[in-house]
Coordinates of C-alpha atoms and ligand atoms in Angstrom, one line a residue:
X144 CA -2.0 -27.3 20.0
X145 CA 0.4 -29.7 18.3
X146 CA 3.5 -30.9 20.3
X147 CA 5.6 -28.8 18.0
X148 CA 3.9 -25.5 18.7
X149 CA 3.8 -26.3 22.4
X150 CA 7.6 -26.8 22.1
X151 CA 8.0 -23.5 20.2
X152 CA 5.8 -21.6 22.7
X153 CA 7.9 -23.1 25.5
X154 CA 11.2 -22.0 23.9
X155 CA 9.9 -18.5 23.4
X156 CA 8.7 -18.3 27.0
X157 CA 12.1 -19.5 28.3
X158 CA 13.9 -16.9 26.0
X159 CA 11.6 -14.1 27.3
X160 CA 12.1 -15.1 30.9
X161 CA 15.9 -15.3 30.4
X162 CA 15.9 -11.8 28.8
X163 CA 13.7 -10.4 31.6
X164 CA 16.1 -11.9 34.2
X165 CA 19.2 -10.2 32.6
X166 CA 19.2 -7.1 34.8
X167 CA 19.2 -9.4 37.9
X168 CA 22.2 -11.5 36.9
X169 CA 24.1 -9.5 34.3
X170 CA 26.8 -6.9 34.8
X171 CA 26.3 -3.2 34.1
X172 CA 27.8 -3.6 30.7
X173 CA 25.4 -6.4 29.8
X174 CA 22.5 -4.3 31.0
X175 CA 23.6 -1.4 28.9
X176 CA 24.0 -3.6 25.8
X177 CA 20.6 -5.2 26.5
X178 CA 19.0 -1.7 26.6
X179 CA 20.7 -0.9 23.2
X180 CA 19.4 -4.2 21.8
X181 CA 15.9 -3.5 23.0
X182 CA 15.5 0.1 22.0
X183 CA 16.9 -0.5 18.5
X184 CA 14.6 -3.5 18.2
X185 CA 11.6 -1.4 19.1
X186 CA 12.6 1.4 16.7
X187 CA 13.3 -1.0 13.8
X188 CA 10.1 -2.9 14.4
X189 CA 8.1 0.4 14.6
X190 CA 9.9 1.7 11.5
X191 CA 9.0 -1.5 9.5
X192 CA 5.3 -1.2 10.6
X193 CA 5.0 1.7 8.2
X194 CA 8.0 1.6 5.9
X195 CA 7.9 -2.2 5.3
X196 CA 4.5 -2.4 3.6
X197 CA 4.4 1.0 2.0
X198 CA 8.0 1.0 0.7
X199 CA 8.3 4.6 1.8
X200 CA 11.7 4.9 3.5
X201 CA 11.3 7.2 6.4
X202 CA 14.3 8.9 8.0
X203 CA 12.1 10.6 10.6
X204 CA 12.9 8.1 13.4
X205 CA 15.3 10.5 15.1
X206 CA 12.5 13.2 15.0
X207 CA 10.0 11.1 17.0
X208 CA 12.6 9.6 19.2
X209 CA 13.8 13.1 20.1
X210 CA 10.3 14.3 20.7
X211 CA 9.8 11.5 23.2
X212 CA 13.0 12.2 25.0
X213 CA 12.1 15.9 25.3
X214 CA 8.6 15.1 26.5
X215 CA 10.2 13.2 29.4
X216 CA 12.8 15.9 30.0
X217 CA 10.0 18.5 30.4
X218 CA 7.4 16.5 32.2
X219 CA 9.2 14.0 34.3
X220 CA 9.3 16.1 37.5
X221 CA 5.7 17.1 37.1
X222 CA 3.9 13.9 36.4
X223 CA 4.2 10.2 37.3
X224 CA 6.0 8.2 34.6
X225 CA 3.1 6.3 33.1
X226 CA 1.4 9.6 32.4
X227 CA 4.7 11.0 30.9
X228 CA 4.8 8.0 28.5
X229 CA 1.2 8.4 27.6
X230 CA 1.7 12.1 27.0
X231 CA 4.7 11.4 24.8
X232 CA 2.7 8.9 22.7
X233 CA 0.0 11.6 22.2
X234 CA 2.5 14.2 21.2
X235 CA 4.3 11.8 18.8
X236 CA 1.0 10.8 17.2
X237 CA -0.2 14.4 16.8
X238 CA 3.0 15.5 15.2
X239 CA 2.9 12.4 12.9
X240 CA -0.6 13.2 11.8
X241 CA 0.2 16.9 11.1
X242 CA 3.4 16.0 9.2
X243 CA 1.9 13.0 7.5
X244 CA -1.0 15.0 6.1
X245 CA 1.4 17.2 4.3
X246 CA 4.0 14.7 3.3
X247 CA 2.4 11.3 2.6
X248 CA 1.4 12.5 -0.8
X249 CA 5.1 12.6 -1.6
X250 CA 6.6 9.6 -3.1
X251 CA 10.0 7.8 -3.3
X252 CA 13.0 10.1 -2.9
X253 CA 11.0 13.2 -2.0
X254 CA 9.5 11.5 1.0
X255 CA 13.0 10.2 2.1
X256 CA 14.4 13.7 1.9
X257 CA 11.5 15.3 3.6
X258 CA 11.5 12.8 6.5
X259 CA 15.2 13.5 7.0
X260 CA 14.6 17.2 6.9
X261 CA 11.8 16.9 9.5
X262 CA 14.2 15.6 12.2
X263 CA 16.5 18.6 11.4
X264 CA 13.6 21.0 11.5
X265 CA 12.3 19.8 14.8
X266 CA 15.8 19.9 16.2
X267 CA 16.2 23.5 15.2
X268 CA 12.9 24.5 16.6
X269 CA 13.6 22.8 19.9
X270 CA 17.1 24.4 20.0
X271 CA 15.6 27.8 19.3
X272 CA 13.0 27.3 22.1
X273 CA 15.5 26.1 24.6
X274 CA 17.9 28.9 24.0
X275 CA 15.4 31.8 23.7
X276 CA 12.5 30.7 25.9
X277 CA 13.9 28.2 28.3
X278 CA 17.2 29.9 28.7
X279 CA 19.7 27.1 28.3
X280 CA 20.4 24.6 25.6
X281 CA 20.3 21.4 27.7
X282 CA 18.2 20.0 30.5
X283 CA 19.0 17.8 33.4
X284 CA 16.7 14.8 33.8
X285 CA 16.1 13.8 37.4
X286 CA 13.8 10.9 36.8
X287 CA 12.9 8.5 39.5
X288 CA 13.9 5.5 37.4
X289 CA 16.5 2.7 37.6
X290 CA 18.4 1.3 34.6
X291 CA 16.6 -2.0 35.3
X292 CA 13.3 -0.2 35.1
X293 CA 14.2 1.2 31.7
X294 CA 15.2 -2.2 30.5
X295 CA 11.9 -3.8 31.5
X296 CA 9.9 -1.0 30.1
X297 CA 11.6 -1.5 26.7
X298 CA 10.9 -5.2 26.9
X299 CA 7.2 -4.4 27.3
X300 CA 7.3 -1.9 24.5
X301 CA 8.9 -4.4 22.2
X302 CA 6.2 -6.9 23.0
X303 CA 3.6 -4.2 22.3
X304 CA 5.2 -3.2 19.0
X305 CA 5.3 -6.8 17.9
X306 CA 1.8 -7.4 19.0
X307 CA 0.6 -4.3 17.1
X308 CA 2.5 -5.5 14.0
X309 CA 0.9 -8.9 14.3
X310 CA -2.6 -7.4 14.6
X311 CA -2.1 -4.9 11.8
X312 CA -0.9 -7.6 9.4
X313 CA -4.1 -9.5 9.9
X314 CA -6.3 -6.4 9.6
X315 CA -7.8 -4.6 6.7
X316 CA -5.5 -1.7 7.4
X317 CA -2.6 -4.1 6.9
X318 CA -4.0 -5.3 3.6
X319 CA -4.6 -1.7 2.5
X320 CA -1.0 -0.7 3.0
X321 CA 0.3 -3.8 1.4
X322 CA -1.7 -2.9 -1.7
X323 CA -0.6 0.7 -1.5
X324 CA 3.0 -0.4 -1.3
X325 CA 2.7 -2.4 -4.5
X326 CA 0.5 -0.2 -6.5
X327 CA -1.1 2.9 -5.2
X328 CA -3.2 3.4 -8.3
X329 CA -4.7 -0.1 -7.9
X330 CA -5.3 0.7 -4.2
X331 CA -7.4 3.7 -5.0
X332 CA -9.4 1.9 -7.6
X333 CA -10.3 -0.9 -5.2
X334 CA -11.7 1.6 -2.8
X335 CA -8.8 2.2 -0.4
X336 CA -8.6 5.7 1.1
X337 CA -4.8 5.7 0.6
X338 CA -4.1 8.9 2.5
X339 CA -6.0 7.7 5.6
X340 CA -4.4 4.3 5.6
X341 CA -0.9 5.6 5.3
X342 CA -1.5 8.3 7.9
X343 CA -2.9 5.8 10.4
X344 CA 0.1 3.5 10.1
X345 CA 2.6 6.4 10.1
X346 CA 1.0 7.6 13.4
X347 CA 1.1 4.2 15.1
X348 CA 4.7 3.8 14.0
X349 CA 5.6 7.3 15.3
X350 CA 3.8 6.6 18.5
X351 CA 6.1 3.7 19.3
X352 CA 9.2 5.6 18.3
X353 CA 8.2 8.5 20.6
X354 CA 7.5 6.4 23.6
X355 CA 10.9 4.7 23.0
X356 CA 12.5 8.1 23.3
X357 CA 10.5 8.9 26.4
X358 CA 11.5 5.6 28.0
X359 CA 15.2 6.1 27.1
X360 CA 15.5 9.7 28.1
X361 CA 16.6 9.1 31.8
X362 CA 19.6 7.2 30.4
X363 CA 21.1 10.6 29.7
X364 CA 21.0 12.6 32.8
X365 CA 21.8 15.6 30.6
X366 CA 19.8 16.0 27.4
X367 CA 20.3 18.5 24.6
X368 CA 18.9 18.6 21.0
X369 CA 22.1 17.1 19.5
X370 CA 21.7 14.0 21.7
X371 CA 17.9 13.7 21.4
X372 CA 17.7 14.2 17.6
X373 CA 20.8 12.4 16.5
X374 CA 20.3 11.6 12.8
X375 CA 22.5 8.6 12.9
X376 CA 19.8 6.7 14.8
X377 CA 17.5 7.1 11.7
X378 CA 20.1 5.5 9.4
X379 CA 20.9 2.7 11.8
X380 CA 17.3 1.8 12.2
X381 CA 16.8 1.7 8.4
X382 CA 19.8 -0.5 8.0
X383 CA 18.7 -2.9 10.8
X384 CA 15.2 -3.3 9.5
X385 CA 16.4 -3.8 5.9
X386 CA 19.0 -6.2 7.0
X387 CA 16.6 -8.5 8.8
X388 CA 13.7 -7.9 6.3
X389 CA 11.3 -5.0 6.7
X390 CA 8.5 -7.0 5.1
X391 CA 8.2 -9.5 7.9
X392 CA 7.2 -9.0 11.5
X393 CA 10.3 -10.4 13.1
X394 CA 12.7 -9.3 10.4
X395 CA 13.6 -6.0 12.0
X396 CA 14.3 -7.7 15.3
X397 CA 16.5 -10.2 13.5
X398 CA 18.4 -7.4 11.9
X399 CA 18.7 -5.3 15.1
X400 CA 20.4 -7.9 17.2
X401 CA 23.6 -8.6 15.1
X402 CA 23.9 -5.0 14.0
X403 CA 23.6 -3.5 17.4
X404 CA 26.4 -5.8 18.5
X405 CA 28.4 -4.9 15.3
X406 CA 27.9 -1.2 15.8
X407 CA 28.9 -1.6 19.5
X408 CA 32.2 -3.2 18.5
X409 CA 32.8 -0.7 15.7
X410 CA 32.0 2.2 18.0
X411 CA 34.5 1.0 20.6
X412 CA 37.4 0.0 18.3
X413 CA 37.0 2.0 15.1
X414 CA 35.2 5.2 16.1
X415 CA 36.7 7.2 13.3
X416 CA 35.6 4.8 10.6
X417 CA 32.2 4.3 12.0
X418 CA 30.2 6.2 9.4
X419 CA 32.2 4.7 6.5
X420 CA 31.5 1.2 7.7
X421 CA 27.9 2.1 8.3
X422 CA 27.7 3.2 4.7
X423 CA 29.3 0.0 3.4
X424 CA 26.9 -2.2 5.4
X425 CA 24.1 -0.2 3.9
X426 CA 25.3 -0.7 0.4
X427 CA 25.8 -4.4 1.0
X428 CA 22.3 -4.8 2.3
X429 CA 20.7 -2.9 -0.6
X430 CA 22.5 -4.9 -3.3
X431 CA 23.1 -8.2 -1.6
X432 CA 20.0 -8.7 0.5
X433 CA 17.2 -6.6 -1.0
X434 CA 14.6 -8.5 1.0
X435 CA 16.7 -9.0 4.1
X436 CA 17.7 -12.2 5.8
X437 CA 14.1 -13.3 6.2
X438 CA 13.5 -12.6 2.5
X439 CA 16.4 -14.8 1.7
X440 CA 15.1 -17.7 3.8
X441 CA 11.6 -17.3 2.4
X442 CA 12.8 -17.4 -1.2
X443 CA 14.7 -20.6 -0.5
X444 CA 11.6 -22.2 1.1
X445 CA 9.4 -20.9 -1.8
X446 CA 11.8 -22.4 -4.4
X447 CA 11.6 -25.8 -2.6
X448 CA 7.9 -25.6 -2.6
X449 CA 7.6 -24.5 -6.2
X450 CA 9.6 -27.5 -7.4
X451 CA 6.8 -29.7 -6.1
X452 CA 3.9 -27.7 -7.5
X453 CA 2.1 -28.9 -10.6
X454 CA 1.9 -26.1 -13.1
X455 CA -0.6 -27.5 -15.6
X456 CA -3.4 -25.2 -16.5
X457 CA -6.5 -25.8 -18.6
X458 CA -8.5 -23.4 -20.6
X459 CA -10.6 -21.2 -18.4
X460 CA -13.9 -21.7 -20.1
X461 CA -14.2 -25.2 -18.7
X462 CA -13.7 -23.9 -15.2
X463 CA -16.4 -21.3 -15.5
X464 CA -19.2 -22.4 -13.2
X465 CA -22.3 -20.6 -12.1
X466 CA -22.6 -16.9 -11.5
X467 CA -20.3 -15.3 -9.1
X468 CA -20.7 -11.6 -9.8
X469 CA -23.5 -10.9 -7.4
X470 CA -24.9 -7.4 -7.2
X471 CA -28.0 -9.3 -7.9
X472 CA -30.4 -7.6 -10.3
X473 CA -32.8 -8.0 -7.4
X474 CA -31.3 -5.3 -5.3
X475 CA -30.8 -2.9 -8.2
X476 CA -33.7 -0.5 -8.6
X477 CA -35.7 -1.6 -11.7
X478 CA -35.6 1.6 -13.7
X479 CA -34.9 2.8 -17.2
X480 CA -32.7 5.6 -15.9
X481 CA -29.1 5.4 -17.2
X482 CA -26.5 3.9 -14.8
X483 CA -23.9 6.4 -16.0
X484 CA -24.0 9.7 -17.8
X485 CA -21.2 11.7 -19.2
X486 CA -22.2 15.3 -20.1
X487 CA -19.7 17.4 -22.0
X488 CA -16.7 15.9 -20.2
X489 CA -13.4 17.6 -20.9
X490 CA -9.8 16.9 -20.1
X491 CA -6.7 18.6 -21.5
X492 CA -3.0 17.7 -21.0
X493 CA -1.2 21.0 -21.6
X494 CA -2.5 22.1 -24.9
X495 CA -3.7 18.6 -25.9
X496 CA -7.4 18.1 -25.7
X497 CA -7.5 14.4 -24.8
X498 CA -11.3 14.4 -24.1
X499 CA -13.0 17.3 -25.8
X500 CA -16.6 17.7 -24.8
X501 CA -17.8 14.0 -24.8
X502 CA -21.3 13.1 -23.8
X503 CA -22.9 9.6 -23.7
X504 CA -25.1 7.5 -21.5
X505 CA -24.8 3.9 -20.3
X506 CA -28.0 1.9 -19.9
X507 CA -28.5 -0.7 -17.2
X508 CA -27.4 -4.1 -18.3
X509 CA -25.8 -3.1 -21.7
X510 CA -22.3 -3.4 -23.0
X511 CA -21.2 -0.2 -24.5
X512 CA -18.1 -0.3 -26.8
X513 CA -15.9 2.7 -26.5
X514 CA -13.8 2.6 -29.7
X515 CA -11.5 4.7 -31.8
X516 CA -8.0 4.9 -33.1
X517 CA -5.0 5.0 -30.7
X518 CA -4.7 8.3 -28.8
X519 CA -8.3 9.2 -29.4
X520 CA -9.0 9.6 -25.7
X521 CA -10.7 6.3 -24.7
X522 CA -8.5 5.5 -21.7
X523 CA -8.7 9.1 -20.6
X524 CA -12.5 8.9 -20.7
X525 CA -12.3 5.8 -18.5
X526 CA -9.9 7.7 -16.2
X527 CA -12.4 10.5 -15.8
X528 CA -15.2 8.1 -15.0
X529 CA -13.2 6.1 -12.5
X530 CA -11.8 9.3 -10.9
X531 CA -8.2 8.4 -11.8
X532 CA -7.8 11.9 -13.1
X533 CA -10.2 14.8 -12.4
X534 CA -12.2 16.2 -15.3
X535 CA -11.5 19.8 -16.2
X536 CA -15.2 20.4 -16.9
X537 CA -18.4 18.5 -17.4
X538 CA -20.7 16.3 -15.4
X539 CA -20.4 12.6 -14.7
X540 CA -23.3 10.9 -12.9
X541 CA -23.6 7.4 -11.5
X542 CA -27.1 6.4 -10.8
X543 CA -28.1 10.0 -11.1
X544 CA -25.6 11.3 -8.5
X545 CA -22.7 13.5 -9.4
X546 CA -19.3 11.7 -9.1
X547 CA -17.0 14.0 -11.0
X548 CA -15.6 15.6 -7.9
X549 CA -15.1 12.4 -5.9
X550 CA -11.7 10.8 -5.3
X551 CA -11.2 7.4 -7.0
X552 CA -11.6 5.3 -3.9
X553 CA -15.1 6.8 -3.3
X554 CA -16.1 6.1 -6.9
X555 CA -14.8 2.5 -6.5
X556 CA -16.9 2.2 -3.3
X557 CA -20.0 3.4 -5.2
X558 CA -19.5 0.5 -7.6
X559 CA -17.3 1.5 -10.5
X560 CA -14.7 -1.2 -11.1
X561 CA -12.0 -1.2 -13.7
X562 CA -9.1 -3.0 -15.3
X563 CA -6.1 -1.3 -16.8
X564 CA -4.9 -1.1 -20.4
X565 CA -1.5 -2.2 -19.1
X566 CA -2.4 -5.0 -16.7
X567 CA -1.9 -4.1 -13.0
X568 CA -1.8 -6.9 -10.4
X569 CA -0.1 -6.8 -7.0
X570 CA 2.9 -8.8 -8.0
X571 CA 4.2 -9.8 -4.5
X572 CA 0.7 -10.7 -3.2
X573 CA -0.9 -14.1 -3.7
X574 CA -3.7 -14.4 -6.2
X575 CA -6.0 -14.8 -3.3
X576 CA -4.9 -11.6 -1.7
X577 CA -5.2 -9.7 -5.0
X578 CA -8.9 -10.6 -5.1
X579 CA -9.5 -10.1 -1.4
X580 CA -8.1 -6.5 -2.0
X581 CA -11.2 -6.0 -4.2
X582 CA -13.6 -7.4 -1.6
X583 CA -12.3 -5.7 1.6
X584 CA -12.9 -2.1 0.9
X585 CA -16.2 -1.7 -0.9
X586 CA -19.4 -1.1 1.1
X587 CA -20.1 -3.3 2.9
X588 CA -16.7 -4.8 3.1
X589 CA -16.2 -8.5 3.0
X590 CA -13.5 -9.8 5.3
X591 CA -12.3 -13.0 6.9
X592 CA -13.7 -16.4 6.0
X593 CA -16.5 -15.1 3.7
X594 CA -14.0 -13.0 1.8
X595 CA -11.7 -16.0 1.4
X596 CA -14.6 -18.1 0.1
X597 CA -15.8 -15.4 -2.3
X598 CA -12.3 -14.8 -3.6
X599 CA -11.7 -18.5 -4.3
X600 CA -15.0 -18.6 -6.2
X601 CA -14.0 -15.5 -8.3
X602 CA -10.6 -17.0 -9.0
X603 CA -12.2 -20.2 -10.2
X604 CA -14.6 -18.2 -12.2
X605 CA -11.9 -16.6 -14.3
X606 CA -10.1 -19.9 -14.7
X607 CA -7.3 -19.6 -12.2
X608 CA -8.4 -22.3 -9.7
X609 CA -5.4 -23.9 -8.1
X610 CA -3.3 -20.7 -8.3
X611 CA -4.7 -19.1 -5.1
X612 CA -1.5 -19.2 -3.2
X613 CA 0.8 -18.2 -6.1
X614 CA 2.3 -14.7 -6.1
X615 CA 0.5 -12.8 -8.9
X616 CA 3.8 -11.6 -10.4
X617 CA 4.5 -15.2 -11.4
X618 CA 1.4 -15.5 -13.5
X619 CA 1.6 -15.2 -17.3
X620 CA 0.4 -12.0 -18.9
X621 CA -3.0 -13.6 -19.8
X622 CA -3.5 -15.0 -16.4
X623 CA -2.7 -11.6 -14.8
X624 CA -5.5 -10.2 -16.9
X625 CA -7.9 -12.8 -15.6
X626 CA -6.8 -12.0 -12.1
X627 CA -7.4 -8.4 -12.7
X628 CA -10.9 -9.1 -13.9
X629 CA -11.5 -11.2 -10.8
X630 CA -10.4 -8.3 -8.6
X631 CA -12.7 -5.9 -10.5
X632 CA -15.6 -8.3 -10.1
X633 CA -14.8 -8.5 -6.4
X634 CA -15.9 -4.9 -6.0
X635 CA -19.4 -6.1 -6.8
X636 CA -19.7 -3.4 -9.4
X637 CA -22.6 -1.4 -10.9
X638 CA -20.4 -0.6 -13.8
X639 CA -17.4 -2.4 -15.1
X640 CA -14.8 -0.6 -17.2
X641 CA -12.6 -2.9 -19.3
X642 CA -9.7 -1.2 -21.0
X643 CA -8.6 -3.4 -23.9
X644 CA -9.0 -6.4 -21.6
X645 CA -9.1 -8.7 -24.6
X646 CA -5.9 -7.4 -26.2
X647 CA -3.1 -9.8 -26.5
X648 CA -5.2 -13.0 -26.2
X649 CA -4.7 -15.7 -28.7
X650 CA -7.7 -16.8 -30.8
X651 CA -8.9 -19.5 -28.5
X652 CA -8.4 -17.4 -25.4
X653 CA -10.2 -14.6 -27.2
X654 CA -13.3 -16.8 -27.6
X655 CA -13.2 -17.8 -23.9
X656 CA -12.8 -14.1 -23.0
X657 CA -15.7 -13.1 -25.1
X658 CA -17.8 -15.9 -23.6
X659 CA -17.0 -14.7 -20.1
X660 CA -17.9 -11.1 -20.8
X661 CA -21.2 -12.2 -22.4
X662 CA -21.9 -14.3 -19.3
X663 CA -21.3 -11.3 -17.1
X664 CA -23.8 -9.3 -19.1
X665 CA -26.4 -12.1 -18.8
X666 CA -26.0 -11.8 -15.1
X667 CA -27.0 -8.2 -15.4
X668 CA -23.7 -6.4 -15.2
X669 CA -23.3 -3.1 -17.0
X670 CA -20.1 -2.8 -18.9
X671 CA -18.0 -0.3 -20.9
X672 CA -15.4 -2.0 -23.0
X673 CA -12.6 -0.2 -24.8
X674 CA -11.6 -2.5 -27.6
X675 CA -9.7 -2.8 -30.8
X676 CA -10.6 -6.4 -31.6
X677 CA -13.4 -6.0 -34.2
X678 CA -14.8 -9.5 -33.6
X679 CA -15.2 -8.8 -30.0
X680 CA -16.9 -5.4 -30.6
X681 CA -19.4 -7.0 -33.1
X682 CA -20.3 -9.9 -30.9
X683 CA -20.3 -8.1 -27.5
X684 CA -21.5 -4.6 -27.9
X685 CA -25.1 -3.4 -27.8
X686 CA -24.0 0.0 -28.8
X687 CA -20.7 1.8 -29.6
X688 CA -19.4 5.3 -29.0
X689 CA -16.6 6.1 -31.5
X690 CA -14.0 8.7 -30.5
X691 CA -11.4 10.5 -32.6
X692 CA -9.0 13.1 -31.3
X693 CA -10.9 13.5 -28.1
X694 CA -14.3 14.0 -29.7
X695 CA -17.3 11.7 -30.1
X696 CA -17.7 11.2 -33.9
X697 CA -20.4 8.5 -34.0
X698 CA -22.7 6.5 -31.8
X699 CA -25.0 3.5 -32.5
X700 CA -25.1 -0.2 -33.0
X701 CA -21.8 -1.7 -33.9
X702 CA -22.7 -2.7 -37.5
X703 CA -23.9 0.9 -38.2
X704 CA -21.0 2.8 -36.7
X705 CA -18.4 0.5 -38.2
X706 CA -19.9 1.2 -41.7
X707 CA -19.9 5.0 -41.0
X708 CA -17.6 6.7 -43.5
X709 CA -16.3 9.2 -40.9
X710 CA -15.4 6.3 -38.6
X711 CA -13.7 4.4 -41.4
X712 CA -11.7 7.6 -42.3
X713 CA -10.7 8.0 -38.6
X714 CA -9.4 4.4 -38.4
X715 CA -7.6 4.5 -41.8
X716 CA -5.9 7.7 -40.8
X717 CA -4.4 5.9 -37.8
X718 CA -1.4 3.8 -38.7
X719 CA -1.7 1.6 -35.6
X720 CA -5.3 0.7 -36.0
Ligands
ADP70 P1 -6.5 6.0 -26.2 O1 -6.8 5.2 -24.9 O2 -7.7 6.3 -27.0 O3 -5.5 5.3 -27.0 P2 -5.6 8.0 -24.4 O4 -6.8 8.4 -23.6 O5 -4.6 7.1 -23.7 O6 -6.0 7.4 -25.8 O7 -4.8 9.3 -24.8 C1 -5.4 10.4 -25.5 C2 -4.3 11.5 -25.7 O8 -4.0 12.0 -24.4 C3 -3.0 10.9 -26.2 O9 -2.5 11.9 -27.1 C4 -2.1 10.8 -25.0 O10 -0.8 10.9 -25.4 C5 -2.6 11.9 -24.1 N1 -2.5 11.5 -22.7 C6 -3.1 10.6 -22.1 N2 -2.8 10.5 -20.8 C7 -1.9 11.6 -20.6 C8 -1.2 12.1 -19.5 N3 -1.4 11.6 -18.2 N4 -0.4 13.2 -19.6 C9 -0.3 13.7 -20.9 N5 -0.9 13.3 -22.0 C10 -1.7 12.2 -21.8
MG71 MG1 -6.0 3.5 -24.2

């Protein structure tokens, strides 16, 4: 350990010790304020565990907090408190899993509204139960707990929430939700089971919120649904986390401390204007500090660092060294059976038949060109193969096994990698993390040091060496395409689907790109390219399938199909071709 980190650890230790000693030396007011600081810190940290990386704004905090408070109210006289807290965690997690399964498919505003409705729904259900079954709206809590005890329990809970956050950020689950938060489509196509990842994190986050409610319940000797499920808590927590920075581990804590103090003062002196001021603070944060205080600090540091970074970049062909794609021909079965078969595949959008009974096969080690005028169904065909959209009818087989009913992450795990017609990188992640996202979720996953090494090699392979630490959003369009290819290769694919990957390259980049794709084939990779650039089609493709208005109109070697009168007619009929 360096002297500096010893100093830092010492300072943290002193701060923790001082915080822990507060109940012994402070007044009742200080203790109450300390409890507020702590429980909001736990809630904001727990909220950011899920909402930070996924960007799904949850207003369900009050729901889980209230569930915890009620668990204590019901169980506290029956069971010792550690059991009560454990039980509350279990209840919170179970509710989160049930609710999450039905809502995590929702996106953006719909999720926000639902999560808010959830707290209201649970409050109504509890009220109904209390009035009709229990026989009174409120409950008295006779817990054998001191205020000091609550304070210390919250301290431990905060440490646990921060610890969980620290571990998750370093885990594959953490990477999965960072990818999901930036681009859920990409997440699925690198093999991430997005529902499971979101659900897992939602449950962990809810667990902490519920236990916070359970720990806090004895603070109110009398509990009723309006106290336990107070929706203002949900809003305050969002504001605190966003103010500090929901994207970083300590951001929510940094936001909670000043805002709890501010809300304390506001509540005391301007109770009538409280919600108006709350709203104004919220608006200020959304517009003025979109990434929170921590985000602001980070961008200042990044700007300083960028100023000292060399930005020169040489052509990528010269950086291409040795094979990196590695599903070595050795561990592929040596057989003549096609890698991929499409049999009478169909997909309509409303009345439009985008893919209208298309069949073709893809042989091991070949490059198949999928060509045709704009709107002829090429991208849709790739979407059917990669599972991005389910086929209406037809069979799709990978290595002889049906894949048409599989979700995209399973198809990716089986070795179908793709790039997108409109390039999709994870803009806020570094180039390194973009490629690691491709390594971490296929079978068997690559993680840690080996993943780092492989990702660096792939990045060098596509000509981006030196850019590992740069956020992908800062790359030029062409470089983003290279990065996207590196991420696809990271999946160690059986089949690579390139959707107009060469489009938009200048002539010299085009030659480099063609050389790179050729080299991938030489290494034994099987590729489908959707392409408009005729030079590329002629020099790369072993065979071509030509589509027009959803149907296959020709198939054969490039020279033959490009001379086919029907193909020529199809292209000439299309103004964009
Ligand atoms: P290509 O890639 O050959 O240019 P596409 O497969 O993208 O063609 O599109 C084929 C047809 O299907 C087009 O008419 C397009 O407008 C339509 N289409 C593609 N995707 C969708 C979608 N998600 N919803 C509705 N229509 C779509
Ligand atoms: Mg297309």
